[in-house]
Coordinates of N, CA, C and O in Angstrom, one line a residue:
M3 N 103.2 116.2 110.0 CA 102.3 116.6 108.9 C 101.9 115.5 108.0 O 102.8 114.7 107.6
V4 N 100.6 115.1 107.6 CA 100.3 114.2 106.6 C 100.4 114.8 105.2 O 99.7 115.8 104.9
D5 N 101.2 114.0 104.3 CA 101.2 114.5 102.9 C 100.1 113.9 102.2 O 99.3 113.1 102.7
D6 N 99.9 114.3 100.9 CA 98.8 113.9 100.2 C 98.7 112.4 99.9 O 97.7 111.8 99.8
G7 N 99.8 111.8 99.6 CA 99.9 110.3 99.5 C 99.6 109.6 100.7 O 98.7 108.6 100.6
E8 N 99.8 110.0 101.9 CA 99.5 109.4 103.1 C 98.0 109.6 103.3 O 97.2 108.7 103.8
R9 N 97.5 110.8 103.0 CA 96.0 111.0 103.2 C 95.2 110.2 102.3 O 94.1 109.6 102.6
F10 N 95.8 110.1 101.0 CA 95.0 109.1 100.0 C 95.1 107.6 100.6 O 93.9 107.0 100.5
M11 N 96.1 107.3 101.1 CA 96.2 105.9 101.6 C 95.2 105.7 102.9 O 94.4 104.6 103.0
E12 N 95.2 106.6 103.7 CA 94.3 106.6 104.9 C 92.8 106.6 104.4 O 92.1 106.0 105.1
S13 N 92.6 107.5 103.5 CA 91.1 107.6 103.0 C 90.6 106.3 102.3 O 89.4 105.8 102.4
N14 N 91.6 105.7 101.7 CA 91.3 104.4 100.9 C 91.0 103.3 101.9 O 90.1 102.5 101.7
A15 N 91.9 103.3 102.9 CA 91.9 102.3 103.9 C 90.4 102.5 104.7 O 89.8 101.4 104.9
A16 N 90.2 103.6 105.0 CA 88.8 104.0 105.7 C 87.6 103.5 104.9 O 86.8 102.9 105.4
A17 N 87.7 103.8 103.7 CA 86.6 103.5 102.9 C 86.6 101.9 102.5 O 85.5 101.2 102.6
D18 N 87.7 101.3 102.5 CA 87.8 99.7 102.5 C 87.1 99.2 103.6 O 86.4 98.2 103.5
R19 N 87.5 99.7 104.7 CA 87.0 99.3 106.2 C 85.4 99.3 106.0 O 84.7 98.4 106.6
C20 N 84.8 100.5 105.7 CA 83.4 100.6 105.5 C 82.9 99.6 104.6 O 81.8 99.0 105.2
E21 N 83.4 99.5 103.5 CA 82.8 98.4 102.7 C 82.8 97.0 103.0 O 81.9 96.4 103.1
K22 N 84.0 96.7 103.8 CA 84.2 95.2 104.2 C 83.1 95.1 105.6 O 82.6 94.0 105.6
M23 N 83.1 96.1 106.4 CA 82.1 96.2 107.4 C 80.4 95.9 107.0 O 79.9 95.1 107.5
M24 N 80.2 96.7 105.9 CA 78.7 96.6 105.3 C 78.6 95.2 104.7 O 77.7 94.7 104.7
A25 N 79.7 94.7 104.0 CA 79.6 93.5 103.4 C 79.2 92.3 104.3 O 78.6 91.4 104.2
L26 N 80.2 92.4 105.5 CA 79.8 91.4 106.6 C 78.5 91.6 107.2 O 77.9 90.6 107.3
R27 N 78.1 92.8 107.5 CA 76.7 93.0 107.9 C 75.6 92.4 106.9 O 74.6 91.8 107.3
R28 N 75.9 92.7 105.8 CA 74.8 92.3 104.6 C 74.8 90.7 104.6 O 73.8 90.1 104.5
A29 N 76.0 90.0 104.5 CA 76.1 88.6 104.7 C 75.3 88.0 105.8 O 74.6 87.0 105.8
R30 N 75.6 88.6 107.1 CA 75.1 88.1 108.3 C 73.4 88.4 108.3 O 72.7 87.7 108.6
M31 N 73.1 89.5 107.7 CA 71.8 89.8 107.5 C 70.9 88.9 106.6 O 70.0 88.2 106.9
R32 N 71.6 88.5 105.4 CA 71.1 87.6 104.5 C 70.8 86.1 105.1 O 69.8 85.5 105.0
R33 N 71.9 85.7 105.9 CA 71.6 84.4 106.5 C 70.5 84.5 107.6 O 69.7 83.6 107.6
V34 N 70.3 85.6 108.3 CA 69.3 85.7 109.4 C 67.9 85.7 108.5 O 67.2 85.0 108.9
L35 N 67.8 86.4 107.5 CA 66.6 86.5 106.7 C 66.3 85.1 106.1 O 65.0 84.7 106.0
L36 N 67.3 84.7 105.4 CA 67.1 83.2 104.6 C 66.5 82.2 105.6 O 65.6 81.3 105.1
R37 N 66.9 82.2 106.9 CA 66.3 81.3 107.9 C 64.8 81.5 108.0 O 64.1 80.5 108.3
R38 N 64.3 82.7 107.8 CA 62.9 82.9 107.8 C 62.3 82.9 106.4 O 61.1 83.2 106.2
G39 N 63.2 82.6 105.3 CA 62.5 82.6 104.1 C 62.3 84.0 103.3 O 61.7 84.1 102.3
L40 N 63.1 85.0 103.8 CA 63.0 86.4 103.4 C 64.3 86.7 102.6 O 65.3 86.1 102.8
H41 N 64.2 87.8 102.0 CA 65.4 88.4 101.3 C 65.5 89.7 101.6 O 64.8 90.3 102.3
L42 N 66.8 90.2 101.4 CA 67.2 91.6 101.9 C 66.1 92.6 101.3 O 65.7 92.6 100.3
G43 N 65.8 93.5 102.1 CA 64.8 94.7 101.8 C 63.4 94.3 102.1 O 62.5 95.2 102.1
Q44 N 63.0 92.9 102.2 CA 61.7 92.7 102.6 C 61.2 92.9 103.9 O 60.0 93.3 104.0
P45 N 62.0 92.8 105.0 CA 61.5 93.4 106.2 C 61.1 94.7 106.2 O 60.1 95.1 106.7
E46 N 61.9 95.7 105.5 CA 61.5 97.1 105.3 C 60.2 97.3 104.6 O 59.4 98.0 105.1
M47 N 60.0 96.4 103.5 CA 58.9 96.5 102.8 C 57.6 96.1 103.6 O 56.5 96.7 103.5
L48 N 57.9 95.0 104.4 CA 56.8 94.5 105.3 C 56.4 95.5 106.3 O 55.2 95.8 106.7
S49 N 57.2 96.2 106.7 CA 57.2 97.2 107.8 C 56.5 98.5 107.2 O 55.6 99.0 107.8
Y50 N 56.7 98.9 106.1 CA 56.1 99.8 105.4 C 54.5 99.6 105.2 O 53.6 100.3 105.4
I51 N 54.2 98.3 104.7 CA 53.1 97.9 104.2 C 52.3 97.7 105.7 O 51.0 98.2 105.6
S52 N 52.8 97.3 106.8 CA 52.1 97.3 107.8 C 51.7 98.6 108.4 O 50.7 98.8 108.8
A53 N 52.6 99.6 108.2 CA 52.4 101.1 108.7 C 51.3 101.7 107.7 O 50.8 102.7 108.0
H54 N 51.3 101.2 106.5 CA 50.5 102.0 105.4 C 49.5 100.9 104.7 O 49.8 100.6 103.6
P55 N 48.6 100.2 105.4 CA 47.9 99.4 104.8 C 47.1 99.7 103.6 O 46.6 100.9 103.6
G56 N 47.0 99.0 102.6 CA 46.3 99.5 101.3 C 47.2 100.3 100.3 O 46.8 100.8 99.5
C57 N 48.5 100.3 100.8 CA 49.3 101.1 99.9 C 49.5 100.4 98.5 O 49.2 99.3 98.4
S58 N 49.9 101.3 97.7 CA 50.1 100.7 96.1 C 51.6 100.4 96.0 O 52.5 100.7 96.7
Q59 N 51.9 99.6 95.0 CA 53.2 99.3 94.6 C 54.0 100.5 94.4 O 55.3 100.7 94.8
K60 N 53.4 101.6 93.7 CA 54.1 102.9 93.5 C 54.4 103.7 94.8 O 55.6 104.0 94.9
Q61 N 53.6 103.6 95.7 CA 53.9 104.2 97.0 C 54.9 103.6 97.7 O 55.8 104.2 98.3
M62 N 55.1 102.3 97.5 CA 56.1 101.5 98.3 C 57.4 101.8 97.6 O 58.4 102.1 98.2
A63 N 57.4 101.9 96.3 CA 58.6 102.2 95.5 C 59.0 103.7 95.8 O 60.3 103.9 95.9
D64 N 58.1 104.6 95.7 CA 58.6 106.0 96.1 C 59.2 106.1 97.3 O 60.1 106.7 97.6
S65 N 58.6 105.4 98.3 CA 59.2 105.4 99.7 C 60.6 104.8 99.7 O 61.3 105.3 100.6
A66 N 60.8 103.7 98.9 CA 62.1 103.1 99.0 C 63.2 103.8 98.0 O 64.2 103.5 98.0
G67 N 62.6 104.8 97.2 CA 63.4 105.3 96.3 C 63.8 104.5 95.1 O 64.9 104.7 94.6
V68 N 62.9 103.6 94.5 CA 63.3 102.6 93.5 C 62.1 102.7 92.6 O 61.1 103.4 93.0
T69 N 62.2 102.0 91.5 CA 61.0 102.0 90.4 C 60.0 100.9 91.0 O 60.2 99.9 91.6
P70 N 58.7 101.1 90.6 CA 57.7 100.1 90.9 C 58.0 98.7 90.3 O 57.9 97.6 91.0
A71 N 58.7 98.7 89.1 CA 59.1 97.4 88.6 C 60.2 96.7 89.5 O 60.0 95.5 89.5
S72 N 61.1 97.4 90.2 CA 61.9 96.7 91.0 C 61.3 96.1 92.3 O 61.8 95.3 92.9
I73 N 60.0 96.8 92.7 CA 59.3 96.3 93.7 C 58.5 94.9 93.4 O 58.2 94.0 94.2
A74 N 58.3 94.8 92.3 CA 57.2 93.8 91.7 C 57.6 92.5 92.1 O 56.9 91.6 92.5
A75 N 58.9 92.2 91.8 CA 59.4 90.6 92.2 C 59.3 90.4 93.5 O 58.9 89.3 94.0
S76 N 59.8 91.4 94.4 CA 59.6 91.1 95.8 C 58.2 90.9 96.3 O 57.9 90.1 97.2
F77 N 57.3 91.8 95.9 CA 55.9 91.6 96.0 C 55.4 90.3 95.7 O 54.6 89.6 96.5
K78 N 55.8 89.9 94.5 CA 55.2 88.5 94.0 C 55.9 87.4 94.9 O 55.0 86.5 95.3
R79 N 57.1 87.5 95.5 CA 57.7 86.6 96.3 C 57.0 86.6 97.5 O 56.6 85.4 98.2
M80 N 56.7 87.7 98.2 CA 56.2 87.8 99.3 C 54.7 87.4 99.3 O 54.1 86.7 100.4
E81 N 53.9 87.7 98.4 CA 52.5 87.3 98.2 C 52.5 85.7 98.0 O 51.6 85.0 98.8
S82 N 53.5 85.0 97.3 CA 53.6 83.5 97.3 C 53.8 83.0 98.5 O 53.3 81.9 98.9
A83 N 54.6 83.7 99.4 CA 54.9 83.1 100.7 C 53.8 83.3 101.7 O 54.0 83.0 102.9
G84 N 52.8 84.1 101.3 CA 51.7 84.3 102.3 C 51.9 85.6 103.2 O 51.3 85.6 104.2
L85 N 52.9 86.3 102.9 CA 53.3 87.4 103.7 C 52.3 88.7 103.5 O 52.3 89.5 104.4
I86 N 52.0 89.0 102.3 CA 51.2 90.0 101.8 C 50.0 89.5 100.8 O 50.1 88.4 100.4
R87 N 49.1 90.3 100.8 CA 47.9 89.9 99.9 C 47.7 91.3 99.0 O 47.7 92.4 99.7
R88 N 47.2 91.2 97.8 CA 46.9 92.2 97.0 C 45.2 92.1 96.7 O 44.9 90.9 96.4
R89 N 44.5 93.2 96.7 CA 43.2 93.1 96.4 C 43.1 94.1 95.1 O 43.7 95.1 95.1
A90 N 42.1 93.5 94.4 CA 41.8 94.5 93.1 C 40.9 95.6 93.6 O 40.1 95.5 94.4
D91 N 41.3 96.8 93.2 CA 40.7 98.0 93.5 C 39.7 98.3 92.4 O 39.8 98.5 91.3
T92 N 38.4 98.1 92.8 CA 37.2 98.3 92.0 C 37.1 99.7 91.3 O 36.6 99.8 90.2
A93 N 37.5 100.6 92.0 CA 37.6 102.0 91.5 C 38.7 102.2 90.4 O 38.5 103.2 89.7
D94 N 39.8 101.6 90.6 CA 41.0 101.9 89.9 C 41.6 100.4 89.6 O 42.4 100.1 90.5
T95 N 41.3 99.8 88.5 CA 41.7 98.5 88.0 C 43.4 98.5 87.9 O 43.8 97.4 87.9
R96 N 43.9 99.8 87.8 CA 45.5 99.6 87.6 C 46.0 99.6 89.0 O 47.3 99.3 89.0
C97 N 45.4 99.7 90.0 CA 45.9 99.7 91.4 C 45.5 98.5 92.1 O 44.3 98.3 92.2
N98 N 46.4 97.8 92.7 CA 46.1 96.6 93.6 C 46.6 97.0 95.1 O 47.8 96.7 95.3
P99 N 45.7 97.5 96.0 CA 46.3 97.8 97.2 C 46.8 96.6 97.9 O 46.5 95.4 97.6
V100 N 47.8 96.8 98.7 CA 48.6 95.6 99.2 C 48.4 95.7 100.7 O 48.5 96.8 101.4
Y101 N 48.3 94.6 101.4 CA 48.2 94.4 102.8 C 49.0 93.3 103.4 O 49.2 92.4 102.8
I102 N 49.4 93.4 104.5 CA 50.2 92.5 105.2 C 49.3 91.6 105.8 O 48.3 91.8 106.4
T103 N 49.7 90.2 105.8 CA 48.9 89.2 106.3 C 49.4 88.9 107.7 O 50.3 89.4 108.4
E104 N 48.5 88.2 108.5 CA 48.8 87.8 109.8 C 50.2 87.1 109.8 O 51.1 87.3 110.8
R105 N 50.5 86.2 108.8 CA 51.8 85.5 108.8 C 52.8 86.6 108.6 O 53.9 86.4 109.1
G106 N 52.5 87.5 107.8 CA 53.5 88.6 107.4 C 53.8 89.2 108.7 O 54.9 89.6 108.9
K107 N 52.9 89.6 109.6 CA 53.1 90.5 110.7 C 53.9 89.5 111.7 O 54.9 90.1 112.4
Q108 N 53.6 88.3 111.7 CA 54.5 87.4 112.7 C 55.9 87.3 112.1 O 56.9 87.5 113.1
E109 N 56.2 87.0 110.9 CA 57.4 87.0 110.4 C 58.1 88.3 110.4 O 59.3 88.2 110.9
L110 N 57.5 89.5 110.3 CA 58.1 90.8 110.5 C 58.6 91.0 112.0 O 59.6 91.4 112.2
Q111 N 57.8 90.5 113.0 CA 58.2 90.7 114.4 C 59.4 89.9 114.8 O 60.3 90.3 115.4
I112 N 59.4 88.6 114.2 CA 60.6 87.7 114.3 C 61.7 88.3 113.8 O 62.8 88.3 114.3
C113 N 61.7 88.7 112.5 CA 62.9 89.3 111.8 C 63.3 90.6 112.5 O 64.5 90.8 112.7
Q114 N 62.4 91.5 113.0 CA 62.8 92.6 113.7 C 63.7 92.2 115.0 O 64.7 92.9 115.3
Q115 N 63.3 91.2 115.7 CA 63.9 90.5 117.0 C 65.4 90.1 116.4 O 66.3 90.4 117.1
D116 N 65.3 89.4 115.4 CA 66.7 88.8 114.9 C 67.6 90.0 114.5 O 68.8 89.8 114.8
I117 N 67.0 90.9 113.7 CA 67.9 92.2 113.3 C 68.3 92.9 114.5 O 69.5 93.3 114.6
E118 N 67.5 93.0 115.5 CA 68.0 93.6 116.8 C 69.1 92.9 117.4 O 70.1 93.6 117.8
R119 N 69.1 91.6 117.4 CA 70.1 90.8 117.9 C 71.4 90.9 117.2 O 72.4 91.1 117.7
L120 N 71.2 91.1 115.9 CA 72.5 91.2 115.0 C 73.1 92.6 115.2 O 74.3 92.7 115.4
N121 N 72.2 93.6 115.4 CA 72.8 95.0 115.7 C 73.4 95.1 117.0 O 74.5 95.5 117.2
Q122 N 72.9 94.3 118.1 CA 73.6 94.3 119.4 C 75.0 93.5 119.3 O 76.0 94.0 119.7
L123 N 75.0 92.5 118.5 CA 76.2 91.8 118.3 C 77.2 92.7 117.5 O 78.4 92.8 117.9
M124 N 76.8 93.3 116.6 CA 77.7 94.3 115.9 C 78.4 95.5 116.8 O 79.4 95.9 116.6
L125 N 77.6 95.8 117.6 CA 77.9 97.0 118.6 C 78.5 96.4 120.0 O 78.8 97.4 120.7
E126 N 78.8 95.3 120.0 CA 79.1 94.6 121.2 C 80.7 95.3 121.5 O 81.6 95.4 120.6
G127 N 80.8 95.7 122.6 CA 82.2 96.2 123.1 C 82.4 97.7 122.8 O 83.4 98.3 122.9
I128 N 81.3 98.4 122.2 CA 81.5 99.8 121.7 C 80.7 100.6 122.6 O 79.6 100.5 122.8
S129 N 81.3 101.6 123.1 CA 80.7 102.5 124.0 C 79.7 103.5 123.3 O 79.8 103.7 122.3
Q130 N 79.0 104.2 124.2 CA 78.0 105.0 123.6 C 78.7 106.3 122.9 O 78.3 106.7 121.9
E131 N 79.7 106.8 123.6 CA 80.5 107.8 123.0 C 81.2 107.3 121.8 O 81.2 108.2 120.8
E132 N 81.7 106.2 121.6 CA 82.4 105.7 120.3 C 81.3 105.6 119.3 O 81.5 106.1 118.2
L133 N 80.0 105.1 119.7 CA 79.1 105.0 118.8 C 78.8 106.4 118.2 O 78.3 106.6 116.9
D134 N 78.4 107.3 119.1 CA 77.9 108.7 118.9 C 79.0 109.3 117.9 O 78.7 110.0 116.9
A135 N 80.4 109.1 118.2 CA 81.5 109.7 117.3 C 81.4 109.0 116.0 O 81.5 109.5 114.9
F136 N 81.2 107.7 116.0 CA 81.1 107.0 114.6 C 80.0 107.5 113.9 O 80.1 107.8 112.6
C137 N 78.8 107.6 114.4 CA 77.6 108.1 113.7 C 77.8 109.6 113.2 O 77.4 110.0 112.1
R138 N 78.5 110.4 114.0 CA 78.8 111.7 113.4 C 79.6 111.7 112.2 O 79.6 112.4 111.2
C139 N 80.8 110.9 112.4 CA 81.7 110.7 111.1 C 80.8 110.3 109.9 O 81.0 110.7 108.9
I140 N 80.1 109.1 110.1 CA 79.3 108.7 108.8 C 78.4 109.8 108.4 O 78.2 109.8 107.1
E141 N 77.7 110.4 109.2 CA 76.8 111.5 108.7 C 77.7 112.6 107.9 O 77.1 113.0 107.0
K142 N 78.8 113.0 108.4 CA 79.6 113.9 107.7 C 80.1 113.5 106.5 O 80.0 114.1 105.4
I143 N 80.6 112.3 106.3 CA 80.9 111.6 105.2 C 79.7 111.5 104.1 O 79.9 111.8 103.0
S144 N 78.5 111.3 104.6 CA 77.4 111.2 103.7 C 77.0 112.5 103.3 O 76.7 112.7 102.0
E145 N 77.1 113.6 104.1 CA 76.8 115.0 103.7 C 77.8 115.4 102.7 O 77.6 116.0 101.5
N146 N 79.2 115.1 102.9 CA 80.2 115.4 101.9 C 79.8 114.7 100.7 O 80.0 115.4 99.5
L147 N 79.5 113.6 100.7 CA 79.2 112.7 99.2 C 78.0 113.4 98.7 O 77.9 113.5 97.4
R148 N 76.9 113.7 99.3 CA 75.7 114.4 98.7 C 76.0 115.9 98.3 O 75.6 116.2 97.2
A149 N 76.8 116.6 99.0 CA 76.9 117.9 98.7 C 78.1 118.1 97.7 O 77.9 119.2 96.9
K150 N 79.1 117.5 97.8 CA 80.3 117.8 96.8 C 80.4 116.8 95.7 O 81.1 115.9 95.7
D151 N 79.5 117.1 94.6 CA 79.4 116.3 93.5 C 80.5 116.7 92.6 O 80.2 117.1 91.3
E152 N 81.9 116.6 92.9 CA 82.9 116.8 92.0 C 83.2 115.8 91.0 O 83.7 116.0 89.9
M153 N 82.8 114.5 91.3 CA 83.1 113.4 90.4 C 81.9 113.0 89.8 O 80.9 112.2 90.1
R154 N 81.8 113.6 88.7 CA 80.5 113.5 87.8 C 80.6 112.1 86.9 O 81.7 111.8 86.6
D155 N 79.4 111.4 86.8 CA 79.5 110.2 86.0 C 79.9 110.5 84.5 O 79.5 111.5 83.9

């Protein structure tokens, strides 16, 4: 039988392992993206813009669950790099529809391939059954954290 102290230590160890794994993945992802001149989050933004040509900064922010102001710096960087372009909307001067450029499409495709290779490396030696069990555990933990808001800020 596991006592409360042991359970606490085990849950802390599990949380630490998850955090370390995500930090390792983020660091590897950052290196992969920097080779292409991109930053974390930008491939997802390029993918969204590619799927939603002419979207607004607000639509992108709503999709990502952040404020438009937090998207602004990334848009500026991507526009300077020639990955996206904004056009002035003559009907609504407050809105500048965003489009992915040919260069942006090329970089997105390369990044997606690099990310897929990173994901394959990450899952090397893990069976489908292990992966399925891991995903079920992560989903259950996520549900617990969303539903059981006992620790209020």
